[in-house]
PDB file of C-alpha atoms and ligand atoms in Angstrom:
ATOM      1  CA  SER A  29      68.271 152.395  26.692  1.00 45.00           C
ATOM      2  CA  MET A  30      67.755 154.754  29.773  1.00 51.00           C
ATOM      3  CA  ALA A  31      70.747 156.607  28.997  1.00 57.00           C
ATOM      4  CA  HIS A  32      69.850 157.279  25.726  1.00 59.00           C
ATOM      5  CA  GLY A  33      66.479 158.842  25.150  1.00 66.00           C
ATOM      6  CA  LYS A  34      62.957 157.589  25.418  1.00 85.00           C
ATOM      7  CA  VAL A  35      62.194 153.919  25.919  1.00 95.00           C
ATOM      8  CA  THR A  36      59.021 152.503  24.099  1.00 97.00           C
ATOM      9  CA  ILE A  37      57.127 150.182  25.843  1.00 98.00           C
ATOM     10  CA  THR A  38      55.177 147.728  23.336  1.00 98.00           C
ATOM     11  CA  VAL A  39      52.150 145.725  24.262  1.00 98.00           C
ATOM     12  CA  ASP A  40      53.309 142.510  26.355  1.00 97.00           C
ATOM     13  CA  GLU A  41      52.793 138.990  24.915  1.00 97.00           C
ATOM     14  CA  TYR A  42      51.160 138.115  28.007  1.00 97.00           C
ATOM     15  CA  SER A  43      49.058 141.357  28.287  1.00 98.00           C
ATOM     16  CA  SER A  44      45.739 139.800  28.196  1.00 98.00           C
ATOM     17  CA  ASN A  45      46.482 136.942  30.813  1.00 98.00           C
ATOM     18  CA  PRO A  46      48.187 139.085  33.790  1.00 98.00           C
ATOM     19  CA  THR A  47      48.098 135.581  35.931  1.00 98.00           C
ATOM     20  CA  GLN A  48      50.170 133.635  32.972  1.00 98.00           C
ATOM     21  CA  ALA A  49      52.431 136.894  32.712  1.00 98.00           C
ATOM     22  CA  PHE A  50      53.251 136.799  36.258  1.00 98.00           C
ATOM     23  CA  THR A  51      54.218 132.995  36.308  1.00 98.00           C
ATOM     24  CA  HIS A  52      56.361 133.586  32.893  1.00 98.00           C
ATOM     25  CA  TYR A  53      58.332 136.837  34.460  1.00 97.00           C
ATOM     26  CA  ASN A  54      59.180 134.732  37.445  1.00 96.00           C
ATOM     27  CA  ILE A  55      60.266 131.944  36.238  1.00 96.00           C
ATOM     28  CA  ASN A  56      62.180 133.366  33.575  1.00 96.00           C
ATOM     29  CA  GLN A  57      63.327 136.410  34.764  1.00 95.00           C
ATOM     30  CA  SER A  58      62.806 136.475  38.679  1.00 95.00           C
ATOM     31  CA  ARG A  59      61.044 139.775  38.285  1.00 96.00           C
ATOM     32  CA  PHE A  60      59.041 139.314  41.354  1.00 97.00           C
ATOM     33  CA  GLN A  61      61.284 137.756  43.575  1.00 96.00           C
ATOM     34  CA  PRO A  62      63.697 138.932  46.597  1.00 94.00           C
ATOM     35  CA  PRO A  63      65.890 140.724  47.111  1.00 95.00           C
ATOM     36  CA  HIS A  64      64.792 143.224  44.810  1.00 96.00           C
ATOM     37  CA  VAL A  65      61.320 142.802  45.283  1.00 98.00           C
ATOM     38  CA  HIS A  66      59.509 142.567  48.780  1.00 98.00           C
ATOM     39  CA  MET A  67      56.858 143.610  50.878  1.00 98.00           C
ATOM     40  CA  VAL A  68      57.408 146.528  53.039  1.00 98.00           C
ATOM     41  CA  ASP A  69      55.970 147.431  56.418  1.00 98.00           C
ATOM     42  CA  PRO A  70      53.860 150.307  57.117  1.00 98.00           C
ATOM     43  CA  ILE A  71      55.578 153.148  59.129  1.00 98.00           C
ATOM     44  CA  PRO A  72      53.954 153.862  62.298  1.00 98.00           C
ATOM     45  CA  TYR A  73      52.024 157.481  62.786  1.00 98.00           C
ATOM     46  CA  ASP A  74      54.001 158.412  65.062  1.00 98.00           C
ATOM     47  CA  THR A  75      57.306 157.905  63.932  1.00 98.00           C
ATOM     48  CA  PRO A  76      58.786 161.470  63.666  1.00 98.00           C
ATOM     49  CA  LYS A  77      59.444 162.688  59.933  1.00 98.00           C
ATOM     50  CA  PRO A  78      62.899 163.171  58.767  1.00 98.00           C
ATOM     51  CA  ALA A  79      63.911 166.527  58.089  1.00 98.00           C
ATOM     52  CA  GLY A  80      63.570 167.725  54.594  1.00 98.00           C
ATOM     53  CA  HIS A  81      61.157 165.151  54.007  1.00 98.00           C
ATOM     54  CA  THR A  82      57.335 165.272  52.976  1.00 98.00           C
ATOM     55  CA  ARG A  83      54.824 162.824  54.442  1.00 98.00           C
ATOM     56  CA  PHE A  84      52.355 161.488  51.909  1.00 99.00           C
ATOM     57  CA  VAL A  85      48.947 160.017  53.525  1.00 99.00           C
ATOM     58  CA  CYS A  86      47.581 157.409  51.054  1.00 99.00           C
ATOM     59  CA  VAL A  87      44.119 156.529  51.112  1.00 99.00           C
ATOM     60  CA  SER A  88      41.563 154.876  48.138  1.00 99.00           C
ATOM     61  CA  ASP A  89      38.358 153.324  47.800  1.00 99.00           C
ATOM     62  CA  THR A  90      36.623 155.106  50.461  1.00 98.00           C
ATOM     63  CA  HIS A  91      33.198 154.536  48.550  1.00 98.00           C
ATOM     64  CA  SER A  92      31.589 157.148  50.181  1.00 98.00           C
ATOM     65  CA  ARG A  93      32.328 155.495  53.603  1.00 98.00           C
ATOM     66  CA  THR A  94      34.724 158.326  55.322  1.00 98.00           C
ATOM     67  CA  ASP A  95      32.963 158.691  58.697  1.00 95.00           C
ATOM     68  CA  GLY A  96      35.045 156.235  60.962  1.00 91.00           C
ATOM     69  CA  ILE A  97      38.420 156.952  59.063  1.00 97.00           C
ATOM     70  CA  GLN A  98      40.877 158.277  61.250  1.00 98.00           C
ATOM     71  CA  MET A  99      43.300 160.002  59.847  1.00 98.00           C
ATOM     72  CA  PRO A 100      47.065 160.607  60.200  1.00 98.00           C
ATOM     73  CA  TYR A 101      49.289 163.528  60.525  1.00 97.00           C
ATOM     74  CA  GLY A 102      50.981 164.375  56.872  1.00 98.00           C
ATOM     75  CA  ASP A 103      51.496 166.776  54.900  1.00 98.00           C
ATOM     76  CA  VAL A 104      49.668 165.691  51.121  1.00 99.00           C
ATOM     77  CA  LEU A 105      46.947 163.736  51.019  1.00 99.00           C
ATOM     78  CA  LEU A 106      46.600 161.479  47.837  1.00 99.00           C
ATOM     79  CA  HIS A 107      43.487 159.528  46.945  1.00 99.00           C
ATOM     80  CA  MET A 108      43.652 157.065  44.180  1.00 99.00           C
ATOM     81  CA  GLY A 109      39.787 156.664  43.201  1.00 99.00           C
ATOM     82  CA  ASP A 110      36.320 155.178  44.035  1.00 99.00           C
ATOM     83  CA  PHE A 111      35.650 157.627  46.374  1.00 99.00           C
ATOM     84  CA  THR A 112      32.082 157.006  45.605  1.00 98.00           C
ATOM     85  CA  GLU A 113      29.950 154.316  45.059  1.00 98.00           C
ATOM     86  CA  LEU A 114      28.252 155.580  41.605  1.00 98.00           C
ATOM     87  CA  GLY A 115      29.998 158.882  41.110  1.00 98.00           C
ATOM     88  CA  LEU A 116      26.547 160.539  42.143  1.00 98.00           C
ATOM     89  CA  PRO A 117      26.666 164.445  42.899  1.00 98.00           C
ATOM     90  CA  SER A 118      25.537 164.345  46.390  1.00 98.00           C
ATOM     91  CA  GLU A 119      28.342 161.755  46.768  1.00 98.00           C
ATOM     92  CA  VAL A 120      30.701 163.852  45.464  1.00 98.00           C
ATOM     93  CA  LYS A 121      29.812 167.019  47.169  1.00 98.00           C
ATOM     94  CA  LYS A 122      29.901 164.808  50.851  1.00 98.00           C
ATOM     95  CA  PHE A 123      33.116 163.655  49.755  1.00 98.00           C
ATOM     96  CA  ASN A 124      34.412 167.104  49.107  1.00 98.00           C
ATOM     97  CA  ASP A 125      33.208 168.213  52.461  1.00 98.00           C
ATOM     98  CA  TRP A 126      35.177 165.593  54.134  1.00 98.00           C
ATOM     99  CA  LEU A 127      38.139 166.840  52.116  1.00 98.00           C
ATOM    100  CA  GLY A 128      37.559 170.055  53.356  1.00 98.00           C
ATOM    101  CA  GLY A 129      37.895 169.176  57.219  1.00 98.00           C
ATOM    102  CA  LEU A 130      40.889 167.591  56.627  1.00 98.00           C
ATOM    103  CA  PRO A 131      44.240 169.446  57.777  1.00 98.00           C
ATOM    104  CA  TYR A 132      46.477 168.497  54.972  1.00 98.00           C
ATOM    105  CA  GLU A 133      48.163 171.170  53.022  1.00 98.00           C
ATOM    106  CA  PHE A 134      47.300 169.656  49.945  1.00 98.00           C
ATOM    107  CA  LYS A 135      44.882 166.870  48.861  1.00 99.00           C
ATOM    108  CA  VAL A 136      45.759 165.228  45.683  1.00 99.00           C
ATOM    109  CA  VAL A 137      42.538 162.873  44.044  1.00 99.00           C
ATOM    110  CA  ILE A 138      41.785 160.902  41.121  1.00 99.00           C
ATOM    111  CA  ALA A 139      38.490 159.557  40.081  1.00 99.00           C
ATOM    112  CA  GLY A 140      38.289 154.999  39.637  1.00 99.00           C
ATOM    113  CA  ASN A 141      35.875 152.797  37.757  1.00 98.00           C
ATOM    114  CA  HIS A 142      33.126 154.190  40.417  1.00 98.00           C
ATOM    115  CA  GLU A 143      32.993 157.604  39.415  1.00 98.00           C
ATOM    116  CA  LEU A 144      30.517 156.935  36.247  1.00 98.00           C
ATOM    117  CA  THR A 145      29.544 160.403  36.077  1.00 98.00           C
ATOM    118  CA  PHE A 146      33.409 161.606  35.556  1.00 98.00           C
ATOM    119  CA  ASP A 147      33.669 159.723  32.891  1.00 98.00           C
ATOM    120  CA  LYS A 148      32.061 161.628  29.866  1.00 97.00           C
ATOM    121  CA  ASP A 149      32.011 159.107  27.534  1.00 97.00           C
ATOM    122  CA  PHE A 150      30.698 156.262  29.687  1.00 96.00           C
ATOM    123  CA  MET A 151      27.745 158.557  30.619  1.00 95.00           C
ATOM    124  CA  ALA A 152      27.287 159.348  26.834  1.00 93.00           C
ATOM    125  CA  GLU A 153      26.686 155.493  26.119  1.00 93.00           C
ATOM    126  CA  LEU A 154      24.705 155.192  29.260  1.00 91.00           C
ATOM    127  CA  VAL A 155      22.042 157.228  28.295  1.00 81.00           C
ATOM    128  CA  LYS A 156      21.343 155.487  25.078  1.00 85.00           C
ATOM    129  CA  GLN A 157      21.070 152.296  27.073  1.00 79.00           C
ATOM    130  CA  ASP A 158      21.077 150.385  30.482  1.00 67.00           C
ATOM    131  CA  TYR A 159      18.703 152.518  32.300  1.00 74.00           C
ATOM    132  CA  TYR A 160      18.421 149.408  35.002  1.00 79.00           C
ATOM    133  CA  ARG A 161      22.122 148.696  35.495  1.00 89.00           C
ATOM    134  CA  PHE A 162      22.628 151.967  37.211  1.00 94.00           C
ATOM    135  CA  PRO A 163      19.239 153.440  37.396  1.00 93.00           C
ATOM    136  CA  SER A 164      19.943 156.440  39.945  1.00 94.00           C
ATOM    137  CA  VAL A 165      22.876 157.700  37.705  1.00 96.00           C
ATOM    138  CA  SER A 166      20.538 157.306  34.593  1.00 93.00           C
ATOM    139  CA  LYS A 167      18.105 159.046  36.108  1.00 93.00           C
ATOM    140  CA  LEU A 168      20.404 162.555  36.397  1.00 94.00           C
ATOM    141  CA  LYS A 169      19.811 165.038  34.101  1.00 93.00           C
ATOM    142  CA  PRO A 170      22.943 166.250  31.627  1.00 93.00           C
ATOM    143  CA  GLU A 171      23.059 169.722  33.598  1.00 95.00           C
ATOM    144  CA  ASP A 172      23.444 167.832  36.920  1.00 94.00           C
ATOM    145  CA  PHE A 173      26.770 165.943  36.209  1.00 96.00           C
ATOM    146  CA  ASP A 174      28.210 168.055  33.235  1.00 95.00           C
ATOM    147  CA  ASN A 175      30.239 169.814  35.753  1.00 95.00           C
ATOM    148  CA  VAL A 176      30.355 167.438  38.770  1.00 98.00           C
ATOM    149  CA  GLN A 177      34.174 167.733  38.692  1.00 98.00           C
ATOM    150  CA  SER A 178      34.035 171.444  39.798  1.00 98.00           C
ATOM    151  CA  LEU A 179      32.389 169.996  43.060  1.00 98.00           C
ATOM    152  CA  LEU A 180      35.958 169.172  44.242  1.00 98.00           C
ATOM    153  CA  THR A 181      36.524 172.469  45.669  1.00 98.00           C
ATOM    154  CA  ASN A 182      39.123 171.101  48.212  1.00 98.00           C
ATOM    155  CA  CYS A 183      41.755 169.221  46.532  1.00 98.00           C
ATOM    156  CA  VAL A 184      43.770 168.847  43.118  1.00 99.00           C
ATOM    157  CA  TYR A 185      41.753 166.760  40.833  1.00 99.00           C
ATOM    158  CA  LEU A 186      43.913 164.678  38.228  1.00 99.00           C
ATOM    159  CA  GLN A 187      43.046 162.976  34.587  1.00 98.00           C
ATOM    160  CA  ASP A 188      45.760 162.425  32.846  1.00 98.00           C
ATOM    161  CA  SER A 189      47.172 165.422  33.985  1.00 98.00           C
ATOM    162  CA  ASP A 190      49.964 166.236  36.771  1.00 98.00           C
ATOM    163  CA  VAL A 191      50.860 168.968  39.409  1.00 98.00           C
ATOM    164  CA  THR A 192      53.628 169.735  41.109  1.00 98.00           C
ATOM    165  CA  ILE A 193      53.328 170.367  44.903  1.00 98.00           C
ATOM    166  CA  LYS A 194      56.336 170.948  47.119  1.00 98.00           C
ATOM    167  CA  GLY A 195      58.590 170.189  44.513  1.00 98.00           C
ATOM    168  CA  PHE A 196      56.823 166.373  43.852  1.00 98.00           C
ATOM    169  CA  ARG A 197      55.825 166.028  40.176  1.00 98.00           C
ATOM    170  CA  ILE A 198      52.756 163.987  40.794  1.00 99.00           C
ATOM    171  CA  TYR A 199      50.348 162.507  37.693  1.00 99.00           C
ATOM    172  CA  GLY A 200      47.206 161.004  38.099  1.00 99.00           C
ATOM    173  CA  THR A 201      45.398 158.810  35.757  1.00 99.00           C
ATOM    174  CA  PRO A 202      42.022 157.163  36.447  1.00 99.00           C
ATOM    175  CA  TRP A 203      41.899 154.329  33.728  1.00 99.00           C
ATOM    176  CA  SER A 204      41.594 150.719  34.856  1.00 98.00           C
ATOM    177  CA  PRO A 205      41.499 146.972  32.603  1.00 98.00           C
ATOM    178  CA  TRP A 206      37.856 146.304  31.543  1.00 98.00           C
ATOM    179  CA  PHE A 207      36.142 144.587  34.476  1.00 98.00           C
ATOM    180  CA  ASN A 208      32.152 144.445  34.024  1.00 96.00           C
ATOM    181  CA  GLY A 209      31.780 147.873  32.115  1.00 95.00           C
ATOM    182  CA  TRP A 210      32.294 150.653  34.429  1.00 97.00           C
ATOM    183  CA  GLY A 211      33.656 154.108  34.413  1.00 98.00           C
ATOM    184  CA  PHE A 212      37.301 154.528  32.938  1.00 98.00           C
ATOM    185  CA  ASN A 213      37.160 151.084  31.779  1.00 98.00           C
ATOM    186  CA  LEU A 214      39.637 150.011  28.994  1.00 98.00           C
ATOM    187  CA  PRO A 215      40.479 146.947  27.356  1.00 98.00           C
ATOM    188  CA  ARG A 216      44.358 145.561  28.239  1.00 98.00           C
ATOM    189  CA  GLY A 217      46.694 145.740  25.652  1.00 98.00           C
ATOM    190  CA  GLN A 218      47.142 148.683  23.510  1.00 98.00           C
ATOM    191  CA  SER A 219      43.945 150.735  24.640  1.00 98.00           C
ATOM    192  CA  LEU A 220      45.073 151.055  28.037  1.00 98.00           C
ATOM    193  CA  LEU A 221      48.992 151.647  27.220  1.00 98.00           C
ATOM    194  CA  ASP A 222      48.088 154.677  24.830  1.00 98.00           C
ATOM    195  CA  LYS A 223      46.867 156.391  28.491  1.00 98.00           C
ATOM    196  CA  TRP A 224      50.171 155.112  30.050  1.00 98.00           C
ATOM    197  CA  ASN A 225      51.799 156.402  27.256  1.00 98.00           C
ATOM    198  CA  LEU A 226      50.785 160.126  28.630  1.00 98.00           C
ATOM    199  CA  ILE A 227      52.589 159.966  31.479  1.00 98.00           C
ATOM    200  CA  PRO A 228      55.725 162.090  31.020  1.00 97.00           C
ATOM    201  CA  GLU A 229      59.427 161.138  32.360  1.00 96.00           C
ATOM    202  CA  GLY A 230      60.461 162.842  35.537  1.00 95.00           C
ATOM    203  CA  ILE A 231      57.535 162.495  37.527  1.00 98.00           C
ATOM    204  CA  ASP A 232      58.313 161.261  41.067  1.00 98.00           C
ATOM    205  CA  ILE A 233      54.732 160.304  42.191  1.00 99.00           C
ATOM    206  CA  LEU A 234      52.261 158.348  39.949  1.00 99.00           C
ATOM    207  CA  MET A 235      48.458 157.574  41.240  1.00 99.00           C
ATOM    208  CA  THR A 236      46.610 155.249  39.238  1.00 99.00           C
ATOM    209  CA  HIS A 237      43.504 153.576  40.592  1.00 99.00           C
ATOM    210  CA  GLY A 238      44.600 149.916  39.623  1.00 98.00           C
ATOM    211  CA  PRO A 239      47.663 148.171  40.270  1.00 99.00           C
ATOM    212  CA  PRO A 240      50.482 147.169  37.822  1.00 99.00           C
ATOM    213  CA  LEU A 241      50.928 143.280  37.670  1.00 98.00           C
ATOM    214  CA  GLY A 242      52.696 141.489  40.312  1.00 98.00           C
ATOM    215  CA  PHE A 243      52.061 144.203  42.640  1.00 98.00           C
ATOM    216  CA  ARG A 244      49.299 143.836  45.419  1.00 98.00           C
ATOM    217  CA  ASP A 245      47.065 142.818  42.564  1.00 98.00           C
ATOM    218  CA  TRP A 246      46.234 139.200  43.661  1.00 98.00           C
ATOM    219  CA  VAL A 247      42.322 138.571  43.816  1.00 98.00           C
ATOM    220  CA  PRO A 248      41.957 135.576  46.081  1.00 98.00           C
ATOM    221  CA  LYS A 249      38.489 134.465  45.043  1.00 97.00           C
ATOM    222  CA  GLU A 250      39.398 134.168  41.832  1.00 97.00           C
ATOM    223  CA  LEU A 251      43.202 132.753  42.521  1.00 98.00           C
ATOM    224  CA  GLN A 252      43.814 135.421  39.843  1.00 98.00           C
ATOM    225  CA  ARG A 253      46.469 138.199  39.163  1.00 98.00           C
ATOM    226  CA  VAL A 254      44.524 141.427  37.738  1.00 98.00           C
ATOM    227  CA  GLY A 255      47.339 144.190  37.499  1.00 98.00           C
ATOM    228  CA  CYS A 256      48.083 145.528  34.242  1.00 98.00           C
ATOM    229  CA  VAL A 257      51.377 144.226  32.232  1.00 98.00           C
ATOM    230  CA  GLU A 258      51.761 147.308  30.571  1.00 98.00           C
ATOM    231  CA  LEU A 259      51.366 149.124  33.795  1.00 98.00           C
ATOM    232  CA  LEU A 260      54.169 147.040  35.332  1.00 98.00           C
ATOM    233  CA  ASN A 261      56.469 148.064  32.561  1.00 98.00           C
ATOM    234  CA  THR A 262      55.671 151.232  32.085  1.00 98.00           C
ATOM    235  CA  VAL A 263      56.645 152.195  35.701  1.00 98.00           C
ATOM    236  CA  GLN A 264      59.736 149.994  35.768  1.00 98.00           C
ATOM    237  CA  LYS A 265      61.232 150.560  32.258  1.00 98.00           C
ATOM    238  CA  ARG A 266      60.168 154.138  31.578  1.00 98.00           C
ATOM    239  CA  VAL A 267      58.344 156.240  34.332  1.00 98.00           C
ATOM    240  CA  ARG A 268      60.379 154.897  37.041  1.00 98.00           C
ATOM    241  CA  PRO A 269      58.344 157.159  39.909  1.00 98.00           C
ATOM    242  CA  LYS A 270      59.832 156.870  43.464  1.00 98.00           C
ATOM    243  CA  LEU A 271      56.261 156.189  44.334  1.00 99.00           C
ATOM    244  CA  HIS A 272      53.711 154.326  42.657  1.00 99.00           C
ATOM    245  CA  ALA A 273      50.060 154.505  44.628  1.00 99.00           C
ATOM    246  CA  PHE A 274      46.822 153.248  43.932  1.00 99.00           C
ATOM    247  CA  GLY A 275      43.449 151.011  45.163  1.00 99.00           C
ATOM    248  CA  HIS A 276      40.904 149.130  43.495  1.00 99.00           C
ATOM    249  CA  ILE A 277      41.900 145.641  44.271  1.00 99.00           C
ATOM    250  CA  HIS A 278      40.445 146.007  48.150  1.00 98.00           C
ATOM    251  CA  GLU A 279      42.247 142.707  48.810  1.00 98.00           C
ATOM    252  CA  GLY A 280      45.557 143.642  47.864  1.00 98.00           C
ATOM    253  CA  TYR A 281      46.330 146.410  50.531  1.00 99.00           C
ATOM    254  CA  GLY A 282      49.484 147.062  51.776  1.00 98.00           C
ATOM    255  CA  ILE A 283      53.408 147.661  50.429  1.00 99.00           C
ATOM    256  CA  MET A 284      56.045 146.326  48.194  1.00 98.00           C
ATOM    257  CA  THR A 285      58.987 147.969  46.316  1.00 98.00           C
ATOM    258  CA  ASP A 286      60.907 146.283  43.480  1.00 98.00           C
ATOM    259  CA  GLY A 287      63.721 148.199  45.349  1.00 98.00           C
ATOM    260  CA  TYR A 288      63.465 151.128  43.065  1.00 98.00           C
ATOM    261  CA  THR A 289      60.265 152.238  43.215  1.00 98.00           C
ATOM    262  CA  THR A 290      57.534 151.819  46.423  1.00 98.00           C
ATOM    263  CA  PHE A 291      53.856 150.450  45.441  1.00 99.00           C
ATOM    264  CA  ILE A 292      51.186 151.082  47.989  1.00 99.00           C
ATOM    265  CA  ASN A 293      47.815 149.751  47.128  1.00 99.00           C
ATOM    266  CA  ALA A 294      46.053 151.938  49.589  1.00 99.00           C
ATOM    267  CA  SER A 295      42.246 150.439  49.397  1.00 99.00           C
ATOM    268  CA  THR A 296      40.665 151.891  52.551  1.00 98.00           C
ATOM    269  CA  CYS A 297      37.788 149.373  51.932  1.00 98.00           C
ATOM    270  CA  THR A 298      37.861 145.676  52.571  1.00 98.00           C
ATOM    271  CA  ILE A 299      36.418 143.087  49.911  1.00 98.00           C
ATOM    272  CA  SER A 300      33.298 143.725  52.169  1.00 98.00           C
ATOM    273  CA  TYR A 301      32.955 147.423  51.648  1.00 98.00           C
ATOM    274  CA  GLN A 302      33.933 148.003  55.305  1.00 98.00           C
ATOM    275  CA  PRO A 303      36.387 150.883  55.459  1.00 98.00           C
ATOM    276  CA  THR A 304      38.677 149.472  57.857  1.00 98.00           C
ATOM    277  CA  ASN A 305      42.176 149.288  56.516  1.00 98.00           C
ATOM    278  CA  PRO A 306      44.196 152.635  57.736  1.00 98.00           C
ATOM    279  CA  PRO A 307      45.729 155.273  55.720  1.00 99.00           C
ATOM    280  CA  ILE A 308      49.346 154.650  54.814  1.00 99.00           C
ATOM    281  CA  VAL A 309      51.444 157.070  55.371  1.00 98.00           C
ATOM    282  CA  PHE A 310      54.900 157.518  53.427  1.00 98.00           C
ATOM    283  CA  ASP A 311      57.996 159.915  53.457  1.00 98.00           C
ATOM    284  CA  LEU A 312      59.926 161.023  50.581  1.00 98.00           C
ATOM    285  CA  PRO A 313      63.171 163.264  50.716  1.00 98.00           C
ATOM    286  CA  ASN A 314      62.086 166.498  48.969  1.00 98.00           C
ATOM    287  CA  PRO A 315      63.430 167.290  45.597  1.00 96.00           C
ATOM    288  CA  SER A 316      66.619 169.182  45.306  1.00 86.00           C
ATOM    289  CA  SER A 317      65.488 172.225  43.899  1.00 69.00           C
ATOM    290  CA  SER A 318      68.634 172.049  41.424  1.00 53.00           C
TER     291      SER A 318
HETATM  292  N1  LIG B 426      38.643 139.570  38.695  1.00 71.25           N
HETATM  293  C1  LIG B 426      39.003 140.570  39.162  1.00 71.25           C
HETATM  294  N2  LIG B 426      38.306 141.484  40.054  1.00 71.25           N
HETATM  295  C2  LIG B 426      38.317 142.642  40.058  1.00 71.25           C
HETATM  296  C3  LIG B 426      38.673 143.360  39.040  1.00 71.25           C
HETATM  297  N3  LIG B 426      38.393 144.367  39.147  1.00 71.25           N
HETATM  298  C4  LIG B 426      37.651 144.764  40.455  1.00 71.25           C
HETATM  299  N4  LIG B 426      37.831 143.627  40.977  1.00 71.25           N
HETATM  300  C5  LIG B 426      37.236 143.390  42.227  1.00 71.25           C
HETATM  301  O1  LIG B 426      36.451 144.118  42.368  1.00 71.25           O
HETATM  302  C6  LIG B 426      36.397 144.345  43.943  1.00 71.25           C
HETATM  303  C7  LIG B 426      35.969 145.488  44.032  1.00 71.25           C
HETATM  304  O2  LIG B 426      36.499 146.703  43.311  1.00 71.25           O
HETATM  305  P1  LIG B 426      35.718 148.074  42.852  1.00 71.25           P
HETATM  306  O3  LIG B 426      36.501 148.667  41.486  1.00 71.25           O
HETATM  307  O4  LIG B 426      34.160 147.596  42.214  1.00 71.25           O
HETATM  308  O5  LIG B 426      35.564 148.762  43.972  1.00 71.25           O
HETATM  309  C8  LIG B 426      38.160 144.269  44.121  1.00 71.25           C
HETATM  310  O6  LIG B 426      38.481 144.254  45.219  1.00 71.25           O
HETATM  311  C9  LIG B 426      38.146 142.961  43.412  1.00 71.25           C
HETATM  312  O7  LIG B 426      37.990 141.639  44.411  1.00 71.25           O
HETATM  313  C10 LIG B 426      39.303 142.575  37.535  1.00 71.25           C
HETATM  314  O8  LIG B 426      39.682 143.290  36.862  1.00 71.25           O
HETATM  315  N5  LIG B 426      39.122 141.312  38.106  1.00 71.25           N
HETATM  316 MN1   MN B 427      36.738 150.106  44.922  1.00 71.25          MN
HETATM  317 MN1   MN B 428      37.622 150.249  41.501  1.00 71.25          MN
END
């Protein structure tokens, strides 16, 4: 139980079919129902920041289209991946330059499935095959992308790791359910759960690329839920962060709560890759230093 040590998450019986999982848990456990679960309106950019709070500015899925984005006031920028189209070093440099011009005290970034060069296993496989799928990536020489992470000089880059900023413990991880064989793709079930099991307890803010089941994970064109069931169970039953921020499902842009954790899908780009969804600001009370 919660009070007696670590909760162990196991693979859900509905893991492989999130749409069915949602229906099952909604009907049998009211798991996605009000009053606990509901939509949340974003706070206006000119809302005064309450005393003793930190203001987080959430963006995601900017896909090398940062030029027109109007950035609001805040303390800490969170970017939940897909900052490029292919992870080309030229794209990463451009993104890092954009970050460098932003006024936030701290900037935290994770990769998404489009940051192909950040996924070393993906690149190792790509050189063996698939030249015609991503020709511009296949053309790169290892020395062009080996240190691609080091191009991100203007932020903290998290990859299955955490950082403490202004007293907030922030964990970031790039993995998402397999879909068309992109970077940081893993099969649903134990493979992804192994990654979620790396998230320590005591995290205040969780950054993932993709959504958990049931929270801003609806893909209208396929009438499907695509959030990860094991990620939801990890968030709600074990880690319980105050904020879970993600992107990936562009159509899911928006905010929800389950009554404890706030879920923000901060996808800046729409389904047609127009960067028109505004950054989402969110205030959290500073953790007490006791
Ligand atoms: N049915 C699914 N659709 C998916 C999934 N992952 C992504 N998508 C769709 O693609 C866009 C863009 O994603 P990106 O990673 O290529 O930028 C997203 O908005 C969805 O419409 C999936 O697992 N299943
Ligand atoms: Mn995307
Ligand atoms: Mn994505």
